[in-house]
Tab-separated table of C-alpha atoms in Angstrom:
chain	number	residue	atom	x	y	z
A	1	MET	CA	-24.085	10.335	65.726
A	2	LYS	CA	-23.401	13.866	64.488
A	3	ALA	CA	-23.817	14.636	60.785
A	4	ASP	CA	-20.199	15.578	60.378
A	5	ALA	CA	-19.171	12.287	61.849
A	6	ILE	CA	-20.938	10.176	59.222
A	7	PRO	CA	-18.229	8.192	57.435
A	8	VAL	CA	-17.892	8.924	53.740
A	9	LYS	CA	-17.564	5.910	51.515
A	10	LYS	CA	-14.524	6.318	49.307
A	11	LYS	CA	-15.015	5.755	45.588
A	12	ARG	CA	-13.082	2.792	44.354
A	13	LEU	CA	-10.428	3.739	41.801
A	14	VAL	CA	-10.636	0.394	40.029
A	15	GLU	CA	-13.841	-1.507	39.535
A	16	ALA	CA	-15.407	-3.646	36.803
A	17	HIS	CA	-18.580	-2.437	35.108
A	18	ARG	CA	-21.114	-4.861	33.767
A	19	PHE	CA	-21.684	-4.497	30.023
A	20	ILE	CA	-25.161	-3.203	29.241
A	21	TRP	CA	-26.510	-4.053	25.818
A	22	HIS	CA	-27.642	-1.083	23.730
A	23	ASN	CA	-29.045	-0.964	20.246
A	24	PRO	CA	-25.872	-0.566	18.109
A	25	ALA	CA	-27.763	1.867	15.882
A	26	THR	CA	-27.768	4.319	18.803
A	27	ILE	CA	-23.981	4.300	19.270
A	28	PRO	CA	-22.527	7.674	18.153
A	29	ARG	CA	-20.583	7.430	14.915
A	30	ARG	CA	-16.829	7.903	14.995
A	31	GLU	CA	-16.225	11.479	13.807
A	32	CYS	CA	-13.639	11.851	11.071
A	33	LEU	CA	-12.237	15.384	10.782
A	34	TYR	CA	-9.992	14.738	7.766
A	35	PRO	CA	-10.499	11.561	5.681
A	36	ASP	CA	-8.574	8.569	7.080
A	37	LEU	CA	-6.209	10.808	9.063
A	38	TYR	CA	-7.590	13.014	11.843
A	39	TYR	CA	-10.399	11.852	14.146
A	40	ARG	CA	-12.130	13.527	17.052
A	41	GLY	CA	-10.987	11.912	20.297
A	42	PHE	CA	-7.892	10.267	18.810
A	43	ALA	CA	-4.228	11.104	18.239
A	44	THR	CA	-2.450	10.745	14.874
A	45	ALA	CA	1.265	10.713	14.012
A	46	THR	CA	2.994	11.794	10.801
A	47	VAL	CA	6.516	10.372	10.478
A	48	ALA	CA	8.981	11.737	7.920
A	49	PRO	CA	12.638	12.776	7.604
A	50	GLY	CA	13.620	16.426	7.601
A	51	GLY	CA	13.134	18.605	4.528
A	52	ILE	CA	10.649	16.347	2.794
A	53	GLY	CA	7.619	18.650	3.214
A	54	LYS	CA	5.846	17.250	6.278
A	55	SER	CA	5.320	20.636	7.936
A	56	GLY	CA	4.037	22.133	4.698
A	57	LEU	CA	1.662	19.202	4.238
A	58	CYS	CA	0.222	19.507	7.742
A	59	LEU	CA	-0.172	23.265	7.358
A	60	VAL	CA	-2.040	22.897	4.040
A	61	GLU	CA	-4.324	20.358	5.734
A	62	ALA	CA	-4.899	22.823	8.581
A	63	VAL	CA	-5.823	25.614	6.146
A	64	ALA	CA	-8.065	23.220	4.218
A	65	LEU	CA	-10.063	22.366	7.335
A	66	ALA	CA	-10.152	25.982	8.521
A	67	SER	CA	-11.463	27.176	5.152
A	68	GLY	CA	-13.703	24.192	4.462
A	69	ARG	CA	-12.047	23.700	1.064
A	70	ASP	CA	-10.678	20.434	-0.301
A	71	LEU	CA	-7.290	21.864	-1.253
A	72	LEU	CA	-5.534	18.524	-1.793
A	73	ARG	CA	-8.389	16.957	-3.782
A	74	ILE	CA	-9.273	14.322	-1.230
A	75	GLY	CA	-12.683	13.864	-2.838
A	76	SER	CA	-16.253	13.451	-1.678
A	77	ARG	CA	-15.247	12.308	1.818
A	78	PHE	CA	-13.851	15.771	2.604
A	79	ARG	CA	-16.457	17.842	4.467
A	80	THR	CA	-16.908	21.124	2.596
A	81	ASP	CA	-20.119	22.026	4.435
A	82	GLU	CA	-18.342	23.159	7.580
A	83	LYS	CA	-15.205	24.903	8.778
A	84	LEU	CA	-13.194	23.597	11.712
A	85	ARG	CA	-11.119	25.446	14.264
A	86	VAL	CA	-7.552	24.240	13.777
A	87	TRP	CA	-4.480	25.075	15.821
A	88	TYR	CA	-1.057	24.570	14.236
A	89	TRP	CA	1.949	24.921	16.574
A	90	ASN	CA	5.462	24.724	15.138
A	91	GLY	CA	8.337	24.381	17.576
A	92	GLU	CA	11.130	25.071	15.060
A	93	ASP	CA	10.290	28.073	12.866
A	94	PRO	CA	9.796	31.708	13.919
A	95	PHE	CA	6.311	33.149	13.603
A	96	ASP	CA	7.095	35.298	10.545
A	97	GLU	CA	8.187	32.155	8.652
A	98	LEU	CA	4.915	30.442	9.565
A	99	GLU	CA	3.110	33.563	8.399
A	100	ARG	CA	4.924	33.380	5.038
A	101	GLN	CA	3.838	29.771	4.629
A	102	VAL	CA	0.184	30.480	5.408
A	103	HIS	CA	0.084	33.419	3.000
A	104	ALA	CA	1.806	31.370	0.290
A	105	ILE	CA	-0.806	28.626	0.746
A	106	CYS	CA	-3.635	31.132	0.552
A	107	GLN	CA	-2.061	32.838	-2.457
A	108	HIS	CA	-1.657	29.583	-4.376
A	109	TYR	CA	-5.118	28.247	-3.558
A	110	ARG	CA	-6.770	31.682	-3.827
A	111	ILE	CA	-8.077	31.794	-0.284
A	112	ASP	CA	-9.006	35.198	1.084
A	113	ARG	CA	-8.915	36.453	4.646
A	114	ASP	CA	-12.588	35.903	5.411
A	115	GLU	CA	-12.387	32.202	4.571
A	116	ILE	CA	-10.055	31.356	7.462
A	117	ASP	CA	-10.628	34.264	9.845
A	118	GLY	CA	-11.411	32.941	13.325
A	119	HIS	CA	-10.791	29.316	12.353
A	120	LEU	CA	-7.009	29.078	11.978
A	121	PHE	CA	-4.795	29.416	15.079
A	122	LEU	CA	-1.049	29.722	14.524
A	123	ASP	CA	1.828	29.759	17.030
A	124	SER	CA	5.589	29.359	17.111
A	125	GLY	CA	7.495	27.468	19.761
A	126	ARG	CA	10.105	30.229	19.707
A	127	ASP	CA	7.557	32.599	21.203
A	128	MET	CA	5.557	30.044	23.168
A	129	PRO	CA	7.510	26.872	23.934
A	130	ILE	CA	5.442	23.875	25.014
A	131	LYS	CA	7.312	21.158	26.903
A	132	LEU	CA	4.703	18.610	27.833
A	133	VAL	CA	7.130	15.851	28.826
A	134	THR	CA	10.440	16.774	30.427
A	135	ALA	CA	13.493	14.898	31.649
A	136	SER	CA	13.299	14.172	35.360
A	137	GLY	CA	15.694	12.530	37.807
A	138	ARG	CA	15.505	8.823	38.475
A	139	ASP	CA	12.252	8.313	36.565
A	140	GLY	CA	13.806	9.656	33.378
A	141	PHE	CA	10.825	11.820	32.422
A	142	LYS	CA	7.794	13.602	33.796
A	143	VAL	CA	4.510	14.758	32.277
A	144	GLN	CA	4.139	18.393	33.363
A	145	PRO	CA	0.666	18.773	34.961
A	146	GLU	CA	0.576	22.582	34.631
A	147	VAL	CA	1.449	22.436	30.923
A	148	LEU	CA	-1.173	19.735	30.450
A	149	ASN	CA	-3.812	21.860	32.187
A	150	GLN	CA	-2.937	24.910	30.092
A	151	LEU	CA	-2.961	22.827	26.922
A	152	GLU	CA	-6.436	21.473	27.625
A	153	GLY	CA	-7.614	24.929	28.711
A	154	THR	CA	-6.383	26.537	25.476
A	155	ILE	CA	-7.916	23.845	23.282
A	156	GLY	CA	-11.203	23.833	25.142
A	157	GLY	CA	-11.374	27.603	25.600
A	158	ASN	CA	-10.928	28.289	21.889
A	159	GLY	CA	-13.099	25.438	20.679
A	160	ILE	CA	-10.149	23.866	18.880
A	161	GLU	CA	-11.244	20.770	16.962
A	162	LEU	CA	-7.831	19.741	15.655
A	163	ALA	CA	-4.464	20.615	17.206
A	164	ILE	CA	-1.238	19.811	15.331
A	165	PHE	CA	2.102	19.933	17.148
A	166	ASP	CA	5.169	19.935	14.909
A	167	PRO	CA	7.628	18.375	15.621
A	168	LEU	CA	7.333	16.061	18.604
A	169	ALA	CA	11.025	16.621	19.402
A	170	ASN	CA	10.198	20.234	20.362
A	171	PHE	CA	7.228	19.061	22.395
A	172	VAL	CA	9.403	17.132	24.854
A	173	THR	CA	12.804	17.521	26.489
A	174	ALA	CA	13.053	13.890	27.550
A	175	ASN	CA	14.723	11.241	25.387
A	176	ALA	CA	12.617	10.991	22.208
A	177	ASN	CA	14.253	7.640	21.390
A	178	SER	CA	12.828	6.107	24.553
A	179	ASN	CA	9.851	3.786	24.266
A	180	GLU	CA	8.772	4.856	27.756
A	181	VAL	CA	8.777	8.535	26.771
A	182	MET	CA	6.875	7.782	23.560
A	183	ALA	CA	4.333	5.771	25.531
A	184	ALA	CA	3.849	8.691	27.918
A	185	ILE	CA	3.459	11.286	25.164
A	186	SER	CA	1.077	9.164	23.065
A	187	GLU	CA	-1.031	8.312	26.113
A	188	THR	CA	-1.132	11.950	27.197
A	189	CYS	CA	-2.099	13.188	23.726
A	190	ALA	CA	-4.849	10.572	23.506
A	191	THR	CA	-6.106	11.767	26.899
A	192	VAL	CA	-6.149	15.403	25.721
A	193	ALA	CA	-8.021	14.389	22.576
A	194	SER	CA	-10.569	12.521	24.672
A	195	HIS	CA	-11.006	15.232	27.336
A	196	CYS	CA	-11.284	18.071	24.798
A	197	GLY	CA	-13.238	16.185	22.147
A	198	CYS	CA	-10.693	17.118	19.484
A	199	GLY	CA	-8.193	15.484	17.173
A	200	ILE	CA	-4.469	15.639	17.948
A	201	GLY	CA	-1.776	15.443	15.281
A	202	LEU	CA	1.906	14.994	16.085
A	203	VAL	CA	4.746	15.281	13.574
A	204	HIS	CA	7.712	13.058	14.320
A	205	HIS	CA	11.147	12.202	12.932
A	206	PRO	CA	12.378	8.695	12.116
A	207	ARG	CA	15.651	7.112	13.086
A	208	LYS	CA	18.403	7.105	10.477
A	209	THR	CA	17.756	4.542	7.749
A	210	ASN	CA	20.718	5.371	5.465
A	211	GLY	CA	18.433	6.295	2.612
A	212	ALA	CA	16.148	3.278	2.888
A	213	GLU	CA	12.389	3.803	2.713
A	214	ILE	CA	10.922	4.509	6.134
A	215	THR	CA	7.940	2.840	7.752
A	216	ALA	CA	6.106	3.479	10.999
A	217	GLU	CA	8.533	1.057	12.636
A	218	ASP	CA	11.355	3.529	11.957
A	219	ALA	CA	9.869	6.273	14.145
A	220	ARG	CA	11.952	7.142	17.169
A	221	GLY	CA	10.621	5.166	20.099
A	222	GLY	CA	8.747	3.351	17.344
A	223	GLY	CA	7.215	0.476	19.262
A	224	ALA	CA	5.422	2.663	21.768
A	225	LEU	CA	4.525	5.278	19.159
A	226	ILE	CA	2.816	2.732	16.945
A	227	ALA	CA	0.997	1.210	19.903
A	228	GLY	CA	-0.199	4.573	21.202
A	229	PHE	CA	-1.501	6.181	18.007
A	230	ARG	CA	-4.478	4.879	16.072
A	231	VAL	CA	-3.236	6.330	12.764
A	232	VAL	CA	0.411	6.600	11.674
A	233	ARG	CA	1.234	8.210	8.329
A	234	VAL	CA	4.705	8.054	6.769
A	235	LEU	CA	6.163	10.255	4.038
A	236	ASN	CA	8.901	9.154	1.630
A	237	ARG	CA	10.634	11.207	-1.035
A	238	MET	CA	10.344	10.048	-4.652
A	239	THR	CA	13.309	7.913	-5.653
A	240	ALA	CA	15.437	8.462	-8.749
A	241	ALA	CA	14.062	5.210	-10.210
A	242	GLU	CA	10.476	6.380	-9.694
A	243	ALA	CA	11.340	9.734	-11.253
A	244	GLU	CA	12.669	8.028	-14.362
A	245	LYS	CA	9.416	6.086	-14.776
A	246	ALA	CA	7.438	9.299	-14.363
A	247	GLY	CA	9.639	11.211	-16.811
A	248	ILE	CA	10.962	13.693	-14.238
A	249	PRO	CA	14.486	14.860	-15.219
A	250	GLY	CA	17.516	15.640	-13.081
A	251	ASN	CA	17.036	16.145	-9.363
A	252	GLY	CA	13.443	17.257	-9.803
A	253	HIS	CA	12.257	14.167	-7.952
A	254	ARG	CA	13.365	15.734	-4.669
A	255	ARG	CA	10.266	17.965	-4.789
A	256	TYR	CA	7.899	14.993	-4.925
A	257	PHE	CA	6.908	12.749	-2.024
A	258	ARG	CA	4.348	10.072	-1.290
A	259	ALA	CA	2.180	9.670	1.776
A	260	THR	CA	1.200	6.233	3.020
A	261	LEU	CA	-1.038	5.263	5.914
A	262	ASP	CA	1.270	2.706	7.482
A	263	LYS	CA	-1.067	2.064	10.403
A	264	ILE	CA	-4.769	2.795	10.433
A	265	ASN	CA	-7.054	1.166	12.985
A	266	LEU	CA	-10.152	3.278	12.420
A	267	THR	CA	-11.005	2.430	8.795
A	268	PRO	CA	-10.385	-0.520	6.478
A	269	PRO	CA	-6.743	-0.704	5.320
A	270	ARG	CA	-5.942	0.996	2.025
A	271	ASP	CA	-3.135	0.110	-0.340
A	272	ASP	CA	-3.190	3.348	-2.317
A	273	VAL	CA	-0.380	5.916	-2.252
A	274	THR	CA	-0.991	9.653	-2.284
A	275	TRP	CA	1.568	11.766	-4.146
A	276	ARG	CA	2.364	15.408	-3.372
A	277	TYR	CA	4.542	18.074	-5.001
A	278	LEU	CA	6.284	21.152	-3.580
A	279	GLU	CA	5.191	24.103	-5.740
A	280	ASP	CA	7.285	27.285	-5.685
A	281	VAL	CA	5.226	30.353	-4.721
A	282	VAL	CA	6.644	33.893	-4.716
A	283	LEU	CA	5.182	36.259	-2.136
A	284	PRO	CA	4.456	39.902	-3.093
A	285	ASN	CA	6.986	41.222	-0.573
A	286	GLY	CA	9.813	41.950	-3.002
A	287	ASP	CA	11.869	45.122	-3.197
A	288	PRO	CA	12.114	46.608	-6.734
A	289	TYR	CA	15.021	48.759	-5.555
A	290	ASP	CA	17.063	45.690	-4.644
A	291	LEU	CA	19.109	45.252	-7.822
A	292	ILE	CA	20.511	41.871	-6.742
A	293	ASN	CA	17.354	40.145	-5.502
A	294	PRO	CA	14.197	42.149	-6.205
A	295	ASP	CA	11.837	39.143	-5.925
A	296	GLY	CA	9.669	38.406	-2.937
A	297	ASP	CA	10.269	35.404	-0.702
A	298	HIS	CA	10.039	32.011	-2.371
A	299	VAL	CA	7.932	29.539	-0.386
A	300	ARG	CA	7.239	25.935	-1.292
A	301	VAL	CA	3.600	24.943	-1.006
A	302	VAL	CA	2.366	21.349	-0.972
A	303	VAL	CA	-0.006	20.654	-3.865
A	304	PRO	CA	-1.692	17.466	-5.159
A	305	TRP	CA	0.091	15.462	-7.834
A	306	ARG	CA	-1.075	12.389	-9.722
A	307	TRP	CA	1.201	9.705	-11.082
A	308	PRO	CA	1.066	9.945	-14.895
A	309	ASN	CA	-1.463	7.586	-16.447
A	310	PRO	CA	0.024	5.885	-19.534
A	311	PHE	CA	-3.293	6.421	-21.336
A	312	ASP	CA	-3.377	10.181	-20.749
A	313	ASP	CA	-4.077	11.958	-24.063
A	314	VAL	CA	-4.375	8.676	-26.004
A	315	GLN	CA	-7.163	9.282	-28.524
A	316	SER	CA	-9.535	6.749	-30.117
A	317	HIS	CA	-8.223	7.448	-33.622
A	318	GLN	CA	-4.673	6.723	-32.425
A	319	ILE	CA	-5.686	3.312	-31.077
A	320	ILE	CA	-7.311	2.437	-34.404
A	321	ALA	CA	-4.294	3.761	-36.333
A	322	PHE	CA	-1.928	1.640	-34.224
A	323	GLN	CA	-3.912	-1.561	-34.781
A	324	ASP	CA	-4.076	-0.813	-38.520
A	325	ALA	CA	-0.312	-0.185	-38.646
A	326	LEU	CA	0.396	-3.356	-36.696
A	327	GLU	CA	-1.668	-5.449	-39.121
A	328	ARG	CA	0.141	-3.899	-42.110
A	329	ASN	CA	3.656	-4.116	-40.701
A	330	GLU	CA	4.680	-7.675	-39.847
A	331	THR	CA	8.294	-6.675	-39.149
A	332	ARG	CA	7.612	-4.101	-36.411
A	333	ASN	CA	5.840	-6.402	-33.973
A	334	ARG	CA	8.569	-7.859	-31.752
A	335	ALA	CA	7.618	-8.354	-28.081
A	336	SER	CA	11.153	-7.733	-26.828
A	337	GLN	CA	12.052	-4.182	-25.861
A	338	GLN	CA	15.667	-4.930	-26.801
A	339	SER	CA	14.749	-5.164	-30.481
A	340	THR	CA	14.722	-2.132	-32.762
A	341	ASP	CA	11.541	-3.695	-34.159
A	342	TRP	CA	9.849	-3.718	-30.744
A	343	VAL	CA	6.126	-3.104	-31.138
A	344	GLY	CA	6.411	-0.254	-28.635
A	345	HIS	CA	8.405	1.806	-31.129
A	346	LEU	CA	5.552	1.483	-33.604
A	347	LEU	CA	3.092	2.641	-30.967
A	348	ALA	CA	5.380	5.544	-30.052
A	349	GLU	CA	5.333	6.809	-33.630
A	350	ILE	CA	1.526	6.836	-33.583
A	351	LEU	CA	1.523	8.704	-30.236
A	352	GLU	CA	4.310	11.031	-31.434
A	353	LEU	CA	6.702	9.949	-28.680
A	354	ASP	CA	10.476	9.571	-28.908
A	355	THR	CA	11.610	6.228	-27.496
A	356	GLY	CA	15.169	6.448	-28.797
A	357	ARG	CA	14.565	3.458	-31.049
A	358	PHE	CA	18.134	2.986	-32.219
A	359	ILE	CA	19.815	3.844	-28.901
A	360	LYS	CA	20.440	0.531	-27.160
A	361	SER	CA	21.988	1.739	-23.911
A	362	LYS	CA	19.559	2.983	-21.293
A	363	ASP	CA	22.204	5.352	-19.932
A	364	GLU	CA	22.608	6.981	-23.340
A	365	ARG	CA	18.891	7.666	-23.716
A	366	SER	CA	17.342	10.789	-22.216
A	367	THR	CA	14.965	10.695	-19.259
A	368	ALA	CA	12.094	11.542	-21.623
A	369	GLN	CA	13.032	8.693	-23.989
A	370	ASN	CA	13.178	6.162	-21.148
A	371	ALA	CA	9.867	7.444	-19.797
A	372	ALA	CA	8.315	7.083	-23.263
A	373	ARG	CA	9.544	3.479	-23.439
A	374	ASN	CA	8.066	2.723	-20.017
A	375	ARG	CA	4.784	4.305	-21.023
A	376	CYS	CA	4.479	2.343	-24.280
A	377	ALA	CA	5.430	-0.872	-22.471
A	378	GLU	CA	2.681	-0.341	-19.892
A	379	ILE	CA	0.066	0.440	-22.562
A	380	ILE	CA	0.973	-2.686	-24.537
A	381	LYS	CA	0.888	-4.813	-21.372
A	382	GLN	CA	-2.599	-3.574	-20.480
A	383	TRP	CA	-3.837	-4.090	-24.039
A	384	ILE	CA	-2.528	-7.666	-23.986
A	385	ASP	CA	-4.259	-8.243	-20.623
A	386	SER	CA	-7.523	-6.891	-22.043
A	387	GLY	CA	-7.301	-8.908	-25.268
A	388	MET	CA	-6.885	-5.952	-27.632
A	389	LEU	CA	-3.451	-7.390	-28.406
A	390	THR	CA	-2.202	-10.961	-28.281
A	391	GLU	CA	1.286	-12.392	-27.864
A	392	GLU	CA	2.448	-15.494	-29.694
A	393	THR	CA	5.657	-17.088	-30.953
A	394	VAL	CA	6.691	-17.441	-34.592
A	395	PRO	CA	9.781	-19.045	-36.197
A	396	ASP	CA	12.670	-16.737	-37.069
A	397	GLU	CA	14.523	-18.152	-40.059
A	398	LYS	CA	17.583	-15.932	-39.551
A	399	LYS	CA	18.065	-16.891	-35.892
A	400	GLY	CA	16.795	-20.417	-36.245
A	401	ARG	CA	14.467	-20.209	-33.259
A	402	ASP	CA	11.015	-19.068	-32.249
A	403	ILE	CA	10.561	-15.435	-31.178
A	404	PRO	CA	7.644	-13.749	-29.359
A	405	VAL	CA	5.640	-11.211	-31.350
A	406	VAL	CA	2.570	-9.093	-30.749
A	407	ARG	CA	-0.493	-9.172	-32.971
A	408	VAL	CA	-3.885	-7.491	-33.065
A	409	GLY	CA	-6.468	-9.204	-30.899
A	410	THR	CA	-9.926	-7.700	-30.429
A	411	ARG	CA	-10.373	-4.731	-32.720
A	412	TYR	CA	-11.021	-1.405	-31.020
A	413	ALA	CA	-14.428	-0.124	-32.011
């Protein structure tokens, strides 16, 4: 038989492979690029309504990784000993707007050119549209093989370690509400992440919730999206009720939002919430000859924000002074916040806070007064839990019934 006539055995497309036991200590560790969020070889989704700050958040994270600086105060788990090559593609904004945002981030966080040079890649979908999944005839959609090849070639050719595509709606032309389309895009992104050894981040919009808090389940094509991504983060704007507790007046709460990992399969679940704030940064591109608007462009930059701790600025001498005052004053120790003799008012005087003691209606008190009440109430609650204060009932001769009061428990030393 001639050599060219030797039959070639075709490789089977589907076959089972016997598991071979290896020492688990030799298995490569999962590589986290950004704590709890971006991982090499996996795809991540960020879901949030428009205007909340999701693009700004992702761009700050991109600059943080490109500069090797923990801009959002993630902590010790953020790798500051290396810089990553990060590609941020935005399908909505023109390139000069993206450039404004990057410069505003660098201006606020005092990052110079050399810190990100060669590590940050930035593109606009207006100049370079990417349509990975398109509408197609009877099947409804089609993954474009040429776009996929170019995508993997660009990521691999530039050594990109994290690619963020924002938003997903500009990444596809097929129905973004379709579970089948979402399954195709999540599977394709996971494949790109695996082939290129990089992390993939997609930014996505939720369905309309009429103002209700969103979860991962609210993402368009939610079922398939959740199934296809190993990490799903959701962003929600601060509510008016939360703002009141934090002492934020007016509509200022609209510049605050919280990020929650609604699905995370790669690390133990966390119940903490991360708060962020949109800081106003003015670029040095103003025109002094413009008499109407001489300022440079205003750009909002995402910065870290911590929920106020009720014990912030509470000094040791104030704690001692409060316990002394409480022991001396038996008529200012009521447990009920409705009473003008509520113990919280006594604490507020020691801390130099205005709780609007004689204003009974919540609506008539200022935001600061309501916030001061909430703060004093939380401090007293924690002191009761710790034993520094105790709660008991005593007879009230005027009302003819027992009333709850607060007394000193364990003395603060």
